[in-house]
Tab-separated table of C-alpha atoms in Angstrom:
chain	number	residue	atom	x	y	z
V	833	UNK	CA	0.000	0.000	0.000
V	834	UNK	CA	2.848	2.380	0.885
V	835	UNK	CA	4.504	1.663	-2.476
V	836	UNK	CA	1.275	2.499	-4.300
V	837	UNK	CA	0.853	5.776	-2.420
V	838	UNK	CA	4.477	6.718	-3.073
V	839	UNK	CA	4.067	5.965	-6.785
V	840	UNK	CA	0.913	8.114	-6.999
V	841	UNK	CA	2.611	10.952	-5.126
V	842	UNK	CA	5.660	10.753	-7.422
V	843	UNK	CA	3.452	10.863	-10.514
V	844	UNK	CA	1.613	13.921	-9.159
V	845	UNK	CA	4.898	15.750	-8.640
V	846	UNK	CA	6.010	14.934	-12.181
V	847	UNK	CA	2.738	16.065	-13.679
V	848	UNK	CA	3.040	19.413	-11.899
V	849	UNK	CA	6.459	20.093	-13.417
V	850	UNK	CA	6.780	21.037	-17.043
V	851	UNK	CA	9.657	22.281	-19.184
V	852	UNK	CA	9.793	25.193	-21.602
V	853	UNK	CA	12.640	24.458	-24.008
V	854	UNK	CA	14.577	27.470	-25.258
V	855	UNK	CA	13.757	27.720	-28.957
V	856	UNK	CA	16.935	28.730	-30.775
V	857	UNK	CA	15.273	29.390	-34.119
V	858	UNK	CA	16.106	33.068	-34.635
V	859	UNK	CA	18.666	33.720	-37.350
V	860	UNK	CA	22.295	34.286	-36.328
V	861	UNK	CA	23.599	34.208	-39.861
V	862	UNK	CA	27.157	35.464	-40.292
V	863	UNK	CA	26.656	37.228	-43.614
V	864	UNK	CA	30.330	37.990	-43.993
V	865	UNK	CA	31.186	34.288	-43.540
V	866	UNK	CA	34.050	35.300	-41.251
V	867	UNK	CA	33.788	32.617	-38.563
V	868	UNK	CA	35.481	29.236	-38.872
V	869	UNK	CA	34.718	27.699	-35.473
V	870	UNK	CA	32.130	28.499	-32.817
V	871	UNK	CA	32.876	27.402	-29.246
V	872	UNK	CA	30.768	27.875	-26.125
V	873	UNK	CA	32.393	28.068	-22.701
V	874	UNK	CA	29.727	27.685	-20.040
V	875	UNK	CA	31.158	29.078	-16.814
V	876	UNK	CA	27.817	29.695	-15.126
V	877	UNK	CA	28.053	28.725	-11.445
V	878	UNK	CA	24.512	27.338	-11.679
V	879	UNK	CA	23.555	25.481	-14.847
V	880	UNK	CA	19.870	25.563	-13.860
V	881	UNK	CA	18.121	28.602	-15.329
V	882	UNK	CA	14.980	28.786	-13.204
V	883	UNK	CA	11.234	28.308	-13.286
V	884	UNK	CA	7.891	30.127	-13.151
V	885	UNK	CA	4.341	28.974	-12.471
V	886	UNK	CA	1.609	28.474	-15.045
V	887	UNK	CA	-1.668	27.966	-13.164
V	888	UNK	CA	-0.693	25.182	-10.742
V	889	UNK	CA	2.205	23.850	-12.787
V	890	UNK	CA	5.836	24.701	-12.246
V	891	UNK	CA	7.469	25.329	-15.622
V	892	UNK	CA	11.245	25.017	-15.850
V	893	UNK	CA	13.089	26.968	-18.544
V	894	UNK	CA	15.953	24.937	-19.973
V	895	UNK	CA	18.080	24.164	-23.006
V	896	UNK	CA	17.062	21.022	-24.859
V	897	UNK	CA	20.377	19.270	-24.244
V	898	UNK	CA	23.009	21.558	-22.755
V	899	UNK	CA	23.898	25.192	-23.312
V	900	UNK	CA	27.170	24.508	-25.109
V	901	UNK	CA	25.781	21.817	-27.427
V	902	UNK	CA	22.568	23.643	-28.297
V	903	UNK	CA	24.245	27.005	-28.946
V	904	UNK	CA	26.992	25.470	-31.074
V	905	UNK	CA	24.433	23.462	-33.064
V	906	UNK	CA	22.457	26.693	-33.536
V	907	UNK	CA	25.433	28.440	-35.094
V	908	UNK	CA	26.506	25.599	-37.378
V	909	UNK	CA	22.957	25.054	-38.604
V	910	UNK	CA	22.725	28.740	-39.563
V	911	UNK	CA	26.214	29.048	-41.039
V	912	UNK	CA	27.384	26.524	-43.576
V	913	UNK	CA	30.183	28.601	-45.100
V	914	UNK	CA	33.294	29.199	-43.026
V	915	UNK	CA	35.815	31.979	-42.600
V	916	UNK	CA	39.022	32.032	-40.547
V	917	UNK	CA	37.982	33.357	-37.113
V	918	UNK	CA	37.680	31.179	-34.021
V	919	UNK	CA	34.616	32.615	-32.265
V	920	UNK	CA	34.022	31.995	-28.551
V	921	UNK	CA	30.812	32.634	-26.616
V	922	UNK	CA	31.336	32.851	-22.867
V	923	UNK	CA	28.199	32.240	-20.792
V	924	UNK	CA	28.498	33.904	-17.394
V	925	UNK	CA	24.946	33.830	-16.064
V	926	UNK	CA	21.385	33.032	-17.130
V	927	UNK	CA	18.955	33.273	-14.243
V	928	UNK	CA	15.168	33.435	-14.013
V	929	UNK	CA	13.137	34.054	-10.882
V	930	UNK	CA	9.450	34.735	-10.307
V	931	UNK	CA	8.241	37.612	-8.173
V	932	UNK	CA	4.724	36.725	-7.055
V	933	UNK	CA	2.341	39.589	-6.386
V	934	UNK	CA	-1.143	39.466	-4.904
V	935	UNK	CA	-2.928	39.172	-8.247
V	936	UNK	CA	-0.087	38.680	-10.699
V	937	UNK	CA	3.480	37.519	-11.166
V	938	UNK	CA	6.566	39.031	-12.727
V	939	UNK	CA	9.176	36.837	-14.355
V	940	UNK	CA	12.651	38.340	-14.065
V	941	UNK	CA	15.560	37.400	-16.312
V	942	UNK	CA	19.239	38.209	-15.789
V	943	UNK	CA	21.684	37.322	-18.529
V	944	UNK	CA	25.399	37.960	-18.851
V	945	UNK	CA	27.459	36.649	-21.753
V	946	UNK	CA	30.472	37.791	-23.744
V	947	UNK	CA	32.171	37.037	-27.010
V	948	UNK	CA	35.829	36.620	-27.895
V	949	UNK	CA	38.001	35.804	-30.869
V	950	UNK	CA	40.613	33.189	-30.043
V	951	UNK	CA	44.056	33.816	-31.531
V	952	UNK	CA	47.501	32.364	-30.981
V	953	UNK	CA	48.216	34.801	-28.141
V	954	UNK	CA	44.919	34.188	-26.317
V	955	UNK	CA	41.288	35.305	-26.168
V	956	UNK	CA	40.524	38.786	-27.508
V	957	UNK	CA	37.389	40.399	-26.086
V	958	UNK	CA	34.763	41.501	-28.629
V	959	UNK	CA	31.418	42.350	-27.030
V	960	UNK	CA	29.238	41.793	-23.978
V	961	UNK	CA	25.623	41.635	-22.871
V	962	UNK	CA	24.889	42.199	-19.200
V	963	UNK	CA	21.186	42.810	-19.107
V	964	UNK	CA	17.901	42.199	-17.337
V	965	UNK	CA	14.342	41.807	-18.581
V	966	UNK	CA	10.928	41.354	-17.007
V	967	UNK	CA	7.610	39.906	-18.128
V	968	UNK	CA	4.331	40.414	-16.265
V	969	UNK	CA	1.485	37.911	-16.154
V	970	UNK	CA	-0.792	40.912	-16.659
V	971	UNK	CA	0.601	41.077	-20.186
V	972	UNK	CA	0.827	37.344	-20.887
V	973	UNK	CA	0.040	34.285	-18.792
V	974	UNK	CA	2.793	32.373	-20.597
V	975	UNK	CA	5.721	33.732	-18.612
V	976	UNK	CA	7.982	30.782	-19.363
V	977	UNK	CA	7.517	31.065	-23.121
V	978	UNK	CA	8.073	34.833	-23.121
V	979	UNK	CA	11.199	34.585	-20.969
V	980	UNK	CA	12.540	31.779	-23.143
V	981	UNK	CA	12.113	33.975	-26.229
V	982	UNK	CA	13.919	36.832	-24.506
V	983	UNK	CA	16.911	34.570	-23.844
V	984	UNK	CA	17.050	33.712	-27.539
V	985	UNK	CA	16.700	37.343	-28.639
V	986	UNK	CA	19.425	38.586	-26.285
V	987	UNK	CA	21.891	35.872	-27.303
V	988	UNK	CA	21.114	36.359	-30.993
V	989	UNK	CA	21.676	40.115	-30.684
V	990	UNK	CA	24.991	39.546	-28.891
V	991	UNK	CA	26.246	37.090	-31.505
V	992	UNK	CA	25.159	39.088	-34.563
V	993	UNK	CA	26.587	42.346	-33.211
V	994	UNK	CA	29.872	40.605	-32.465
V	995	UNK	CA	30.418	39.632	-36.099
V	996	UNK	CA	30.915	43.294	-37.030
V	997	UNK	CA	33.043	44.446	-34.102
V	998	UNK	CA	36.828	44.671	-33.918
V	999	UNK	CA	38.403	42.493	-31.197
V	1000	UNK	CA	40.425	44.178	-28.484
V	1001	UNK	CA	44.189	44.099	-28.927
V	1002	UNK	CA	44.785	42.455	-25.542
V	1003	UNK	CA	44.970	38.651	-25.603
V	1004	UNK	CA	43.981	36.789	-22.422
V	1005	UNK	CA	44.919	33.228	-21.434
V	1006	UNK	CA	41.964	30.918	-20.811
V	1007	UNK	CA	42.794	30.886	-17.093
V	1008	UNK	CA	41.933	34.609	-16.905
V	1009	UNK	CA	38.564	34.393	-18.664
V	1010	UNK	CA	36.716	34.055	-15.375
V	1011	UNK	CA	38.056	37.472	-14.341
V	1012	UNK	CA	38.347	39.047	-17.786
V	1013	UNK	CA	36.387	42.211	-16.894
V	1014	UNK	CA	38.790	43.053	-14.069
V	1015	UNK	CA	41.896	42.075	-16.032
V	1016	UNK	CA	40.929	44.217	-19.035
V	1017	UNK	CA	40.000	47.156	-16.819
V	1018	UNK	CA	43.503	47.152	-15.362
V	1019	UNK	CA	44.964	47.468	-18.856
V	1020	UNK	CA	43.016	50.580	-19.887
V	1021	UNK	CA	45.191	53.698	-20.115
V	1022	UNK	CA	42.300	56.140	-19.663
V	1023	UNK	CA	41.839	54.883	-16.095
V	1024	UNK	CA	45.490	55.259	-15.161
V	1025	UNK	CA	46.964	58.312	-16.852
V	1026	UNK	CA	47.083	61.710	-15.161
V	1027	UNK	CA	47.303	63.650	-18.419
V	1028	UNK	CA	44.692	63.115	-21.135
V	1029	UNK	CA	45.390	63.631	-24.835
V	1030	UNK	CA	43.328	66.365	-26.458
V	1031	UNK	CA	41.321	65.315	-29.482
V	1032	UNK	CA	38.292	63.347	-30.613
V	1033	UNK	CA	37.572	59.704	-29.858
V	1034	UNK	CA	35.246	58.216	-32.439
V	1035	UNK	CA	34.539	54.994	-30.525
V	1036	UNK	CA	34.347	53.938	-26.888
V	1037	UNK	CA	37.292	51.598	-27.481
V	1038	UNK	CA	39.567	54.373	-28.734
V	1039	UNK	CA	38.548	56.464	-25.720
V	1040	UNK	CA	39.153	53.824	-23.062
V	1041	UNK	CA	42.456	52.813	-24.660
V	1042	UNK	CA	43.326	56.532	-24.899
V	1043	UNK	CA	43.936	56.721	-28.657
V	1044	UNK	CA	42.447	59.903	-30.190
V	1045	UNK	CA	42.138	60.352	-33.937
V	1046	UNK	CA	45.619	61.574	-34.933
V	1047	UNK	CA	46.111	65.134	-36.110
V	1048	UNK	CA	42.633	66.527	-35.340
V	1049	UNK	CA	42.230	69.851	-33.511
V	1050	UNK	CA	38.954	70.772	-31.793
V	1051	UNK	CA	37.239	74.020	-32.789
V	1052	UNK	CA	34.653	75.986	-30.775
V	1053	UNK	CA	32.089	78.583	-31.795
V	1054	UNK	CA	31.636	82.103	-30.358
V	1055	UNK	CA	29.703	80.705	-27.384
V	1056	UNK	CA	32.582	78.407	-26.475
V	1057	UNK	CA	30.753	75.268	-27.620
V	1058	UNK	CA	32.955	72.613	-29.187
V	1059	UNK	CA	31.575	72.083	-32.668
V	1060	UNK	CA	33.969	69.995	-34.713
V	1061	UNK	CA	37.456	68.613	-35.105
V	1062	UNK	CA	39.604	69.643	-38.050
V	1063	UNK	CA	42.666	68.171	-39.740
V	1064	UNK	CA	43.510	70.141	-42.865
V	1065	UNK	CA	40.485	69.957	-45.136
V	1066	UNK	CA	38.980	67.058	-43.186
V	1067	UNK	CA	36.255	67.940	-40.668
V	1068	UNK	CA	34.449	65.672	-38.193
V	1069	UNK	CA	31.372	66.774	-36.235
V	1070	UNK	CA	31.650	66.461	-32.467
V	1071	UNK	CA	28.193	64.877	-32.548
V	1072	UNK	CA	29.613	61.916	-34.497
V	1073	UNK	CA	32.106	61.017	-31.787
V	1074	UNK	CA	31.886	58.984	-28.589
V	1075	UNK	CA	33.873	61.494	-26.538
V	1076	UNK	CA	36.498	64.209	-26.810
V	1077	UNK	CA	39.156	65.847	-24.668
V	1078	UNK	CA	39.546	69.646	-24.727
V	1079	UNK	CA	42.253	71.413	-22.701
V	1080	UNK	CA	42.860	68.176	-20.842
V	1081	UNK	CA	39.202	67.744	-19.778
V	1082	UNK	CA	37.203	64.754	-21.112
V	1083	UNK	CA	33.600	65.112	-22.332
V	1084	UNK	CA	30.961	62.529	-23.263
V	1085	UNK	CA	28.609	63.151	-26.186
V	1086	UNK	CA	24.956	62.761	-25.155
V	1087	UNK	CA	21.733	63.406	-27.140
V	1088	UNK	CA	21.482	67.056	-26.062
V	1089	UNK	CA	25.141	68.018	-26.255
V	1090	UNK	CA	28.011	66.883	-24.067
V	1091	UNK	CA	28.909	66.624	-20.379
V	1092	UNK	CA	32.138	66.296	-18.449
V	1093	UNK	CA	33.450	62.820	-17.655
V	1094	UNK	CA	34.660	62.202	-14.111
V	1095	UNK	CA	36.863	59.464	-12.697
V	1096	UNK	CA	36.986	57.727	-9.337
V	1097	UNK	CA	38.348	54.447	-7.997
V	1098	UNK	CA	35.471	52.548	-9.647
V	1099	UNK	CA	35.969	53.956	-13.146
V	1100	UNK	CA	34.414	56.683	-15.292
V	1101	UNK	CA	31.044	58.349	-14.854
V	1102	UNK	CA	28.968	61.362	-15.877
V	1103	UNK	CA	26.356	63.364	-13.961
V	1104	UNK	CA	23.100	63.684	-15.890
V	1105	UNK	CA	19.340	63.767	-15.624
V	1106	UNK	CA	17.116	61.225	-17.335
V	1107	UNK	CA	15.738	63.767	-19.818
V	1108	UNK	CA	19.287	64.577	-20.897
V	1109	UNK	CA	20.090	60.992	-21.837
V	1110	UNK	CA	16.605	60.140	-23.062
V	1111	UNK	CA	14.917	63.355	-24.257
V	1112	UNK	CA	11.216	62.812	-24.884
V	1113	UNK	CA	11.279	64.920	-28.037
V	1114	UNK	CA	14.731	64.424	-29.475
V	1115	UNK	CA	13.623	66.090	-32.713
V	1116	UNK	CA	14.006	69.428	-30.917
V	1117	UNK	CA	17.727	68.786	-30.470
V	1118	UNK	CA	20.020	68.721	-33.471
V	1119	UNK	CA	23.750	69.002	-34.019
V	1120	UNK	CA	24.611	71.631	-36.602
V	1121	UNK	CA	28.236	71.293	-37.573
V	1122	UNK	CA	28.713	69.561	-34.268
V	1123	UNK	CA	27.082	72.382	-32.299
V	1124	UNK	CA	23.821	72.189	-30.419
V	1125	UNK	CA	20.752	73.915	-31.831
V	1126	UNK	CA	17.098	74.003	-30.869
V	1127	UNK	CA	17.539	74.184	-27.117
V	1128	UNK	CA	20.156	76.871	-26.573
V	1129	UNK	CA	18.818	79.185	-23.885
V	1130	UNK	CA	16.909	76.459	-22.048
V	1131	UNK	CA	18.274	74.608	-19.046
V	1132	UNK	CA	18.960	71.488	-21.090
V	1133	UNK	CA	20.530	73.551	-23.837
V	1134	UNK	CA	23.204	74.836	-21.479
V	1135	UNK	CA	24.683	71.376	-21.065
V	1136	UNK	CA	26.934	71.629	-24.090
V	1137	UNK	CA	28.172	75.025	-22.948
V	1138	UNK	CA	28.481	74.230	-19.253
V	1139	UNK	CA	31.973	72.832	-19.266
V	1140	UNK	CA	33.530	75.867	-20.969
V	1141	UNK	CA	31.165	78.768	-20.250
V	1142	UNK	CA	31.229	79.698	-16.544
V	1143	UNK	CA	27.753	81.256	-16.368
V	1144	UNK	CA	26.158	78.250	-18.066
V	1145	UNK	CA	28.036	75.938	-15.739
V	1146	UNK	CA	26.653	77.808	-12.727
V	1147	UNK	CA	23.121	77.534	-14.111
V	1148	UNK	CA	23.399	73.806	-14.698
V	1149	UNK	CA	25.020	73.148	-11.309
V	1150	UNK	CA	21.627	73.896	-9.736
V	1151	UNK	CA	20.127	70.918	-11.587
V	1152	UNK	CA	19.905	67.632	-9.692
V	1153	UNK	CA	21.939	65.124	-11.687
V	1154	UNK	CA	22.617	61.451	-11.092
V	1155	UNK	CA	25.893	59.579	-11.450
V	1156	UNK	CA	25.785	57.247	-14.458
V	1157	UNK	CA	28.796	54.993	-14.978
V	1158	UNK	CA	30.350	54.222	-18.357
V	1159	UNK	CA	30.871	50.523	-19.000
V	1160	UNK	CA	34.525	50.048	-19.942
V	1161	UNK	CA	33.706	46.881	-21.906
V	1162	UNK	CA	30.975	48.294	-24.138
V	1163	UNK	CA	30.932	52.060	-23.651
V	1164	UNK	CA	27.262	51.835	-22.652
V	1165	UNK	CA	25.627	53.599	-19.726
V	1166	UNK	CA	25.236	51.673	-16.474
V	1167	UNK	CA	22.055	53.202	-15.124
V	1168	UNK	CA	21.493	53.160	-11.361
V	1169	UNK	CA	18.315	51.578	-10.053
V	1170	UNK	CA	15.245	53.852	-10.329
V	1171	UNK	CA	17.193	56.246	-12.580
V	1172	UNK	CA	15.142	59.357	-13.230
V	1173	UNK	CA	12.288	58.378	-10.913
V	1174	UNK	CA	11.117	60.931	-8.376
V	1175	UNK	CA	10.467	59.902	-4.804
């Protein structure tokens, strides 16, 4: 009798657990046919992804076989022609939890993964995704399916973007991959030098490695706003750059102009308001020859002038800004929690 009851109980438990398999069907075609091999290194401390509830059933989100096999099969199925690059996808974390509310649930996904090109001297960093996503049962009852799709979309975006990016010049041994973010940070000249090189930096990588475009001199208009960089007959708009350094002071280009970049023991950061990074009506802000037009005279419009013009700087100093870090691996903003929300 006890055996029968145990069997029935075991069957009930199994029936209450279901699996949502991650559907790796989105295209990750390498249109330049540059990749020869595709390797996955799964260094996640926990290989289990997580689960959410659907009615009374627990639904686990999982790869069909294993992360490394499924992701490698995904690439080779999509890409029949080969190039000469040895591509490496490093999985650092994929985690799903469910936050149960009184009348609904929110599925929360955290995903961190990076790409490298393996060469004779080691692994060269290419790109990274360190992101989070949420899905509410108020929007869809199929939390597991939606979260599974988000995993696929994030990984596909990481892989496809990596095809076009230039690998970093620093090669890392495989033993340092687990700490690659720290190791690479220690190599960046912009975080160590006391004297910055004046000029324009067209990409985040050139900025963090402290390599301005050679020969360009920054020009300002009558209001003291940096407008462009000039080298002979060649002119580059400030608005087309990632950052620039003028009189030894670094500035980050943002949608409404530019702001000063600061440095502390953690890295680089800027002080901005949400509407400066994400203006609701960006059509009112345009760069004309690298200068800012459309908002000059308003509080936001003084941003571009603030670093050079003393009166504008005083006006903007009264604005409540928030520290936003610059990710040394991607150049992206690392937004603090509740960024831009009022209490």
